[in-house]
Coordinates of C-alpha atoms and ligand atoms in Angstrom, one line a residue:
M1 CA 89.9 106.0 118.7
P2 CA 91.9 107.7 116.0
G3 CA 90.2 110.9 114.8
D4 CA 87.3 110.9 112.5
K5 CA 88.6 110.7 108.8
S6 CA 85.7 112.5 107.2
I7 CA 85.9 115.5 109.8
S8 CA 89.6 115.7 109.6
H9 CA 89.6 116.2 105.8
R10 CA 86.9 118.8 106.0
A11 CA 88.6 120.8 108.9
V12 CA 91.7 121.3 106.6
M13 CA 89.6 122.1 103.5
F14 CA 87.2 124.5 105.2
G15 CA 90.1 126.0 107.3
A16 CA 91.9 126.6 104.1
L17 CA 89.0 128.5 102.6
A18 CA 88.4 130.5 105.7
Q19 CA 89.9 133.8 106.8
G20 CA 92.2 133.3 109.8
D21 CA 93.5 130.3 111.5
T22 CA 91.8 127.0 112.1
I23 CA 93.3 125.0 115.0
I24 CA 92.5 121.2 114.7
E25 CA 92.7 119.1 117.7
G26 CA 92.5 115.1 117.3
F27 CA 93.4 115.4 113.5
L28 CA 93.8 111.9 112.1
R29 CA 97.2 111.4 111.0
G30 CA 96.3 108.8 108.4
E31 CA 97.6 108.8 104.8
D32 CA 94.3 110.0 103.4
C33 CA 94.1 113.2 105.7
L34 CA 97.8 113.7 105.1
S35 CA 97.2 113.7 101.3
T36 CA 94.5 116.5 101.9
I37 CA 97.2 118.6 103.8
S38 CA 99.7 118.2 101.0
A39 CA 97.1 119.1 98.4
F40 CA 96.3 122.4 100.1
R41 CA 99.9 123.2 100.6
A42 CA 100.4 122.7 96.9
L43 CA 97.5 125.1 96.4
G44 CA 99.4 127.8 98.4
V45 CA 98.0 127.3 102.0
K46 CA 100.4 127.2 105.0
I47 CA 99.6 124.3 107.2
D48 CA 101.7 123.4 110.4
E49 CA 101.6 121.7 113.7
D50 CA 101.7 123.8 117.1
D51 CA 103.4 122.9 120.3
H52 CA 100.5 120.7 121.4
G53 CA 100.5 118.6 118.3
R54 CA 97.5 120.3 116.9
V55 CA 97.2 121.1 113.1
V56 CA 97.0 124.8 112.3
V57 CA 95.7 125.9 109.0
H58 CA 96.4 129.4 108.0
G59 CA 93.3 130.1 106.0
V60 CA 93.7 132.1 102.7
G61 CA 89.9 133.0 102.4
L62 CA 87.4 131.7 99.7
N63 CA 89.4 133.3 96.8
G64 CA 93.0 132.9 98.1
L65 CA 94.0 129.5 96.7
K66 CA 96.9 129.6 94.2
E67 CA 97.6 127.4 91.2
A68 CA 99.8 124.4 92.1
D69 CA 103.0 124.2 90.0
N70 CA 102.6 120.4 89.5
I71 CA 100.2 117.4 89.4
I72 CA 98.6 116.8 92.8
D73 CA 98.7 113.3 93.8
I74 CA 95.9 112.4 96.5
G75 CA 97.1 108.8 96.9
N76 CA 94.2 106.5 98.1
S77 CA 91.8 109.2 99.2
G78 CA 88.4 109.3 97.5
T79 CA 87.2 112.1 99.9
T80 CA 90.3 114.3 98.8
I81 CA 89.9 113.9 95.1
R82 CA 86.1 114.3 95.1
L83 CA 85.7 117.2 97.4
L84 CA 88.7 119.0 95.9
S85 CA 87.2 118.6 92.5
G86 CA 84.1 120.7 93.8
I87 CA 86.4 123.3 95.3
L88 CA 88.8 123.7 92.3
A89 CA 85.9 123.7 89.6
G90 CA 85.4 127.4 90.5
Q91 CA 89.0 128.7 90.8
P92 CA 90.6 131.1 88.3
F93 CA 93.4 128.5 87.5
V94 CA 94.1 125.0 86.2
T95 CA 94.7 122.0 88.4
F96 CA 95.6 118.4 87.7
L97 CA 94.7 115.7 90.1
T98 CA 95.7 112.1 90.3
G99 CA 95.9 109.1 92.7
D100 CA 97.0 105.6 93.2
A101 CA 95.9 102.6 91.1
S102 CA 92.7 102.1 93.2
I103 CA 91.8 105.9 92.9
R104 CA 92.3 105.7 89.1
Q105 CA 89.7 102.9 88.8
R106 CA 87.0 104.6 91.0
P107 CA 84.0 106.4 89.4
M108 CA 84.5 110.2 89.0
G109 CA 81.7 110.8 86.5
R110 CA 79.3 110.9 89.5
V111 CA 81.1 114.2 90.6
L112 CA 82.1 115.5 87.1
K113 CA 78.6 115.3 85.8
P114 CA 76.9 117.7 88.3
L115 CA 79.8 120.0 88.4
S116 CA 79.7 120.2 84.5
L117 CA 76.0 121.2 84.9
M118 CA 77.2 124.1 87.0
G119 CA 79.6 125.2 84.3
A120 CA 82.7 123.2 85.3
Q121 CA 85.2 122.2 82.7
I122 CA 86.9 119.0 83.9
I123 CA 88.6 116.5 81.6
G124 CA 89.3 112.9 82.7
R125 CA 90.2 109.5 81.2
A126 CA 87.5 107.2 79.9
N127 CA 85.3 109.9 78.6
H128 CA 85.7 112.0 81.7
T129 CA 84.8 109.3 84.3
L130 CA 88.3 108.4 85.7
A131 CA 91.2 110.1 87.1
P132 CA 93.8 111.7 86.4
L133 CA 91.6 114.8 86.1
A134 CA 92.5 118.2 84.6
I135 CA 90.3 120.8 86.2
I136 CA 90.0 124.1 84.2
G137 CA 88.6 126.6 86.8
S138 CA 85.6 128.3 85.3
A139 CA 82.6 130.7 86.4
L140 CA 80.0 128.4 87.9
S141 CA 76.2 128.8 88.5
P142 CA 74.1 127.4 91.3
I143 CA 71.9 124.2 90.6
V144 CA 69.4 121.9 92.1
Y145 CA 70.9 118.5 91.8
Q146 CA 69.1 115.2 92.1
S147 CA 71.8 112.8 92.9
P148 CA 71.4 109.2 91.8
V149 CA 73.5 107.9 94.7
A150 CA 73.5 108.6 98.3
S151 CA 77.1 109.6 98.6
A152 CA 78.4 112.3 101.0
Q153 CA 81.3 112.8 98.5
V154 CA 79.0 113.7 95.6
K155 CA 76.8 115.9 97.8
S156 CA 79.8 117.6 99.3
A157 CA 81.6 118.2 95.9
V158 CA 78.4 120.0 94.6
L159 CA 77.9 121.9 97.7
L160 CA 81.5 123.0 97.8
A161 CA 81.4 124.2 94.2
G162 CA 78.2 126.1 95.2
L163 CA 80.2 128.3 97.6
F164 CA 81.8 129.7 94.4
T165 CA 78.4 130.8 92.9
D166 CA 75.8 133.6 93.3
G167 CA 72.8 131.9 95.0
W168 CA 71.7 128.7 96.5
T169 CA 73.0 125.2 95.4
E170 CA 71.0 122.3 96.5
V171 CA 71.7 118.5 96.5
Q172 CA 68.9 115.9 96.9
E173 CA 70.0 112.2 97.5
P174 CA 68.0 109.0 97.6
S175 CA 68.9 108.4 101.3
L176 CA 70.5 110.9 103.7
S177 CA 74.4 110.5 103.6
R178 CA 76.8 111.7 106.3
N179 CA 76.3 115.5 106.8
H180 CA 79.6 116.6 108.3
T181 CA 80.1 119.0 105.4
E182 CA 76.8 120.8 106.2
L183 CA 77.6 120.8 110.0
M184 CA 81.0 122.1 109.6
L185 CA 80.4 124.7 106.9
S186 CA 77.6 126.0 109.0
A187 CA 80.0 126.3 112.1
F188 CA 82.5 128.1 109.8
G189 CA 79.8 130.8 109.0
A190 CA 78.0 129.6 105.8
E191 CA 74.3 129.6 105.4
V192 CA 73.3 126.0 105.1
V193 CA 70.0 124.4 105.2
Q194 CA 69.7 120.7 106.1
L195 CA 66.9 118.9 104.1
P196 CA 65.4 115.5 105.0
K197 CA 67.4 113.9 102.3
G198 CA 69.9 116.5 101.1
A199 CA 71.1 120.0 101.8
K200 CA 71.5 123.4 100.3
V201 CA 74.2 126.2 100.8
K202 CA 74.4 129.9 99.9
G203 CA 77.2 130.9 97.8
R204 CA 80.0 133.3 98.4
P205 CA 79.9 133.1 102.4
I206 CA 82.7 134.7 104.5
L207 CA 84.1 131.6 106.3
K208 CA 85.9 132.4 109.7
G209 CA 88.7 130.1 111.1
Q210 CA 87.5 127.8 114.0
N211 CA 88.8 125.6 116.6
V212 CA 87.8 122.1 115.7
M213 CA 87.7 119.1 118.1
V214 CA 87.7 116.0 115.9
P215 CA 85.8 113.2 117.5
G216 CA 87.0 109.6 117.4
D217 CA 86.0 107.9 114.2
I218 CA 83.0 105.5 114.6
S219 CA 84.1 103.7 111.5
S220 CA 87.4 102.8 113.3
A221 CA 85.5 102.1 116.5
A222 CA 83.5 99.5 114.7
Y223 CA 86.5 97.1 114.6
F224 CA 86.8 97.1 118.3
L225 CA 83.0 97.0 118.8
V226 CA 82.8 93.7 116.8
A227 CA 86.0 92.4 118.4
G228 CA 84.6 93.0 121.8
A229 CA 81.4 91.3 120.8
I230 CA 82.9 88.1 119.3
V231 CA 86.0 87.4 121.5
A232 CA 85.0 85.7 124.7
N233 CA 85.4 87.4 128.2
S234 CA 85.6 90.9 126.6
R235 CA 84.7 94.3 128.0
I236 CA 85.9 97.4 126.3
V237 CA 85.1 101.1 126.7
L238 CA 85.6 103.3 123.8
K239 CA 85.8 106.9 124.5
N240 CA 85.1 110.0 122.7
V241 CA 83.4 108.4 119.7
G242 CA 81.6 110.6 117.1
L243 CA 77.9 109.6 117.1
N244 CA 76.5 111.7 114.4
P245 CA 73.2 110.0 113.6
T246 CA 74.2 109.8 109.8
R247 CA 77.1 107.5 111.1
T248 CA 75.6 105.2 113.7
G249 CA 74.0 102.5 111.6
I250 CA 76.7 100.1 113.0
I251 CA 75.3 100.6 116.5
E252 CA 71.7 99.8 115.4
V253 CA 72.8 96.8 113.6
L254 CA 75.0 95.3 116.4
R255 CA 72.2 95.9 118.9
A256 CA 69.9 94.0 116.4
M257 CA 72.3 91.2 116.4
G258 CA 72.0 91.0 120.1
A259 CA 75.3 92.8 121.0
K260 CA 75.7 94.0 124.6
L261 CA 76.4 97.6 123.5
T262 CA 75.9 100.5 125.7
I263 CA 76.1 104.2 125.1
I264 CA 77.5 105.2 128.6
S265 CA 77.4 108.9 128.0
Q266 CA 76.6 111.3 125.2
W267 CA 77.4 114.9 124.5
Q268 CA 77.4 117.6 121.8
S269 CA 80.5 119.4 120.4
G270 CA 80.9 121.7 117.4
G271 CA 77.6 120.6 116.0
E272 CA 78.6 116.9 116.3
T273 CA 77.2 114.3 118.9
L274 CA 79.9 112.3 120.8
G275 CA 79.8 109.6 123.2
D276 CA 81.6 106.8 125.2
L277 CA 80.6 103.2 124.2
L278 CA 80.8 100.1 126.3
I279 CA 80.9 96.7 124.4
E280 CA 80.9 93.2 126.2
S281 CA 81.1 89.8 124.7
S282 CA 77.8 88.7 123.2
Q283 CA 76.0 85.8 121.5
L284 CA 75.3 87.4 118.1
K285 CA 72.4 86.5 115.9
G286 CA 71.8 87.0 112.2
T287 CA 69.9 90.1 110.9
T288 CA 68.9 91.9 107.6
I289 CA 70.3 95.2 106.6
A290 CA 68.9 97.2 103.7
G291 CA 67.4 100.5 102.6
D292 CA 67.9 103.9 104.1
I293 CA 70.2 102.7 106.9
M294 CA 72.9 101.8 104.3
P295 CA 74.7 105.1 103.9
T296 CA 74.9 105.3 107.7
L297 CA 77.1 102.2 107.8
I298 CA 78.5 102.2 104.3
D299 CA 82.1 101.8 105.6
E300 CA 81.2 99.1 108.2
V301 CA 79.8 96.4 105.8
P302 CA 83.0 94.4 105.9
I303 CA 83.3 94.3 109.7
I304 CA 79.5 93.5 109.9
A305 CA 80.2 90.6 107.7
V306 CA 82.9 89.5 110.2
A307 CA 80.2 89.8 113.0
A308 CA 77.8 87.9 110.8
A309 CA 80.1 85.1 110.2
Y310 CA 80.4 84.5 114.0
A311 CA 76.6 84.9 114.6
Q312 CA 74.0 82.3 114.7
G313 CA 71.8 82.2 111.5
I314 CA 71.8 84.0 108.3
T315 CA 72.6 87.8 107.8
E316 CA 71.5 89.4 104.5
I317 CA 72.9 92.8 103.5
R318 CA 71.1 94.3 100.5
N319 CA 71.2 97.8 98.6
A320 CA 75.0 97.7 99.1
E321 CA 76.2 98.0 95.5
E322 CA 78.1 101.1 96.5
L323 CA 80.7 98.6 98.1
K324 CA 81.8 97.6 94.7
V325 CA 83.3 101.0 94.0
K326 CA 85.1 101.6 97.3
E327 CA 88.9 101.1 97.8
S328 CA 88.4 97.7 96.5
N329 CA 85.3 95.8 95.5
R330 CA 84.4 95.1 99.2
L331 CA 81.5 92.7 98.5
E332 CA 84.2 90.3 96.7
T333 CA 87.2 91.1 98.8
I334 CA 85.6 90.5 102.3
A335 CA 84.0 87.4 101.0
I336 CA 87.2 86.0 99.6
G337 CA 89.0 86.6 102.9
L338 CA 86.4 85.2 105.2
R339 CA 85.8 82.1 102.9
Q340 CA 89.4 81.4 103.3
M341 CA 88.9 81.3 107.0
G342 CA 86.0 78.9 106.6
A343 CA 82.9 81.1 106.4
K344 CA 80.2 80.5 104.0
I345 CA 79.2 83.6 102.0
D346 CA 77.2 84.3 99.0
V347 CA 78.0 87.5 97.0
L348 CA 74.8 89.0 95.6
D349 CA 74.3 91.7 93.0
D350 CA 73.7 94.3 95.7
G351 CA 75.0 92.8 98.9
L352 CA 76.0 89.7 100.9
R353 CA 74.4 86.7 102.4
I354 CA 76.4 85.3 105.2
Y355 CA 75.7 82.0 106.8
G356 CA 76.8 82.3 110.5
G357 CA 77.5 79.9 113.1
G358 CA 80.6 78.0 111.6
A359 CA 83.8 78.4 113.6
L360 CA 86.4 80.2 111.5
H361 CA 90.0 79.1 111.4
G362 CA 93.2 81.0 110.8
A363 CA 94.3 81.3 107.1
H364 CA 96.7 83.3 104.7
V365 CA 94.6 86.1 103.5
D366 CA 95.0 89.4 101.5
S367 CA 93.7 92.9 102.2
F368 CA 93.8 93.6 98.6
N369 CA 95.4 97.0 99.7
D370 CA 92.1 98.0 101.1
H371 CA 92.6 99.3 104.9
R372 CA 89.0 98.3 105.9
I373 CA 89.5 94.7 104.6
A374 CA 92.8 94.4 106.4
M375 CA 91.2 95.5 109.8
S376 CA 88.1 93.5 109.3
L377 CA 90.2 90.3 108.7
A378 CA 92.3 91.0 111.5
V379 CA 89.3 91.1 113.9
A380 CA 88.0 87.9 112.3
A381 CA 91.4 86.4 113.1
L382 CA 91.1 87.2 116.8
A383 CA 88.2 84.8 117.3
A384 CA 89.4 82.2 114.9
E385 CA 91.2 79.0 115.8
G386 CA 94.9 79.2 114.8
E387 CA 97.1 81.9 113.1
T388 CA 96.2 84.2 110.4
V389 CA 98.6 85.9 108.1
I390 CA 97.2 89.0 106.2
D391 CA 99.1 90.3 103.0
H392 CA 99.4 93.9 102.3
F393 CA 98.4 94.9 105.9
E394 CA 100.2 98.2 105.7
A395 CA 97.1 99.6 104.0
V396 CA 95.8 100.2 107.4
S397 CA 97.8 103.4 107.4
V398 CA 95.3 105.1 105.4
S399 CA 92.8 105.4 108.3
W400 CA 94.5 104.0 111.4
P401 CA 98.3 104.0 111.3
D402 CA 98.5 102.5 114.9
F403 CA 95.9 99.6 114.4
V404 CA 98.3 96.9 115.2
Q405 CA 99.8 98.6 118.4
D406 CA 96.1 99.4 119.6
L407 CA 94.9 95.9 118.8
A408 CA 97.8 94.4 120.8
R409 CA 96.7 96.5 123.7
L410 CA 93.3 94.8 123.6
A411 CA 94.6 91.3 122.6
G412 CA 97.3 91.2 125.2
G413 CA 100.1 89.7 123.1
A414 CA 99.5 90.3 119.5
N415 CA 102.6 91.7 117.8
E416 CA 103.5 92.8 114.4
Ligands
S3P501 C1 83.0 109.8 102.9 C2 81.9 109.4 102.3 C3 81.7 107.9 101.9 C4 82.7 107.1 102.7 C5 84.0 107.5 102.7 C6 84.2 108.9 103.3 C7 83.1 111.2 103.1 O1 81.9 107.8 100.5 O2 82.6 105.8 102.1 O3 84.9 106.6 103.4 O4 84.0 111.7 104.0 O5 82.4 111.9 102.6 P1 80.7 108.0 99.5 O6 80.2 109.4 99.8 O7 81.3 107.9 98.2 O8 79.7 106.9 100.0

């Protein structure tokens, strides 16, 4: 599996803020993570590749970043712009951040609001809710912040700003979101306390460069897990997949749907849990997904919708309003694609109702420039009758540049 996107971003960011070198093995060379590398290069950090293909970040220490001489364009990457905003809010210089058309529509107020409570000065379009952003670095104070959304990007932005304060910064969230920031900051030497729903960090740590082994991304593995379940006579082993419990909602859901999904082995590395997974063709049944599990499968909802379309019975997904503000409005975009392939789906205020059981047929569909919609529809197409054409498929490069080649290895004959 390609390297974990969340962990790849953070390894570059924390490596940049650490003293000494950070060597990253298994770094995801997707466009989003490459945007993080370019951003830190623009901020004066030397980042290169060693003879073994590993990414080496030559850390500049907590106070070593330099003002960029131009606007930084972070492309499609929400994690880059939101986490960087937290890091840059406390710097003694000004930064301008922008991104692509999707990023410029995504909510930034959720990050700017807590950062401004800490003393940050950030200006954005639409009354400081949209990028481009101008970040005028300022002295920050620690806060205790009650986040209205369970978002690891919001939590991480505030915790990272907290590194540049004297004292403890705490974030509480409605449900626990992915905790890679907390685990990795702690591995780099920061004092971090994990809370049942949130975390706190002590300011001005000395971070030390580390060797980071990036696990395979469970959000990418999810496409092959569903492919293995819905395509007849499949048996797929996925190795080295990150199984951090804040990310494994997909495993719980597929099992609840009756998938033959086995964790063949499991181990720990760098504070993270990893494992090898086996998936076999399965007769799936509908299920209900709601509540605290939602942040643990937030990026997997489109591919779960595909599994649900091939399952017997109704699947209902609730408390998923965050899907509306991802790279596309994923409740709408996955429903449009799957309907074109013959599925029956209701888009609800906060989720989806999918009526399973109908066989899908090939169709001409669109990714809406969203990598996860492109890959979900490709998996739906594998088990559909006839040919499917997916427009704007190149969006997959954001998180899985070799998706087509890897899928072809499974499908034995697929081509570009
Ligand atoms: C991410 C957090 C999630 C997720 C995104 C990556 C991260 O976003 O959807 O793909 O690396 O922190 P939210 O925190 O906005 O839910």
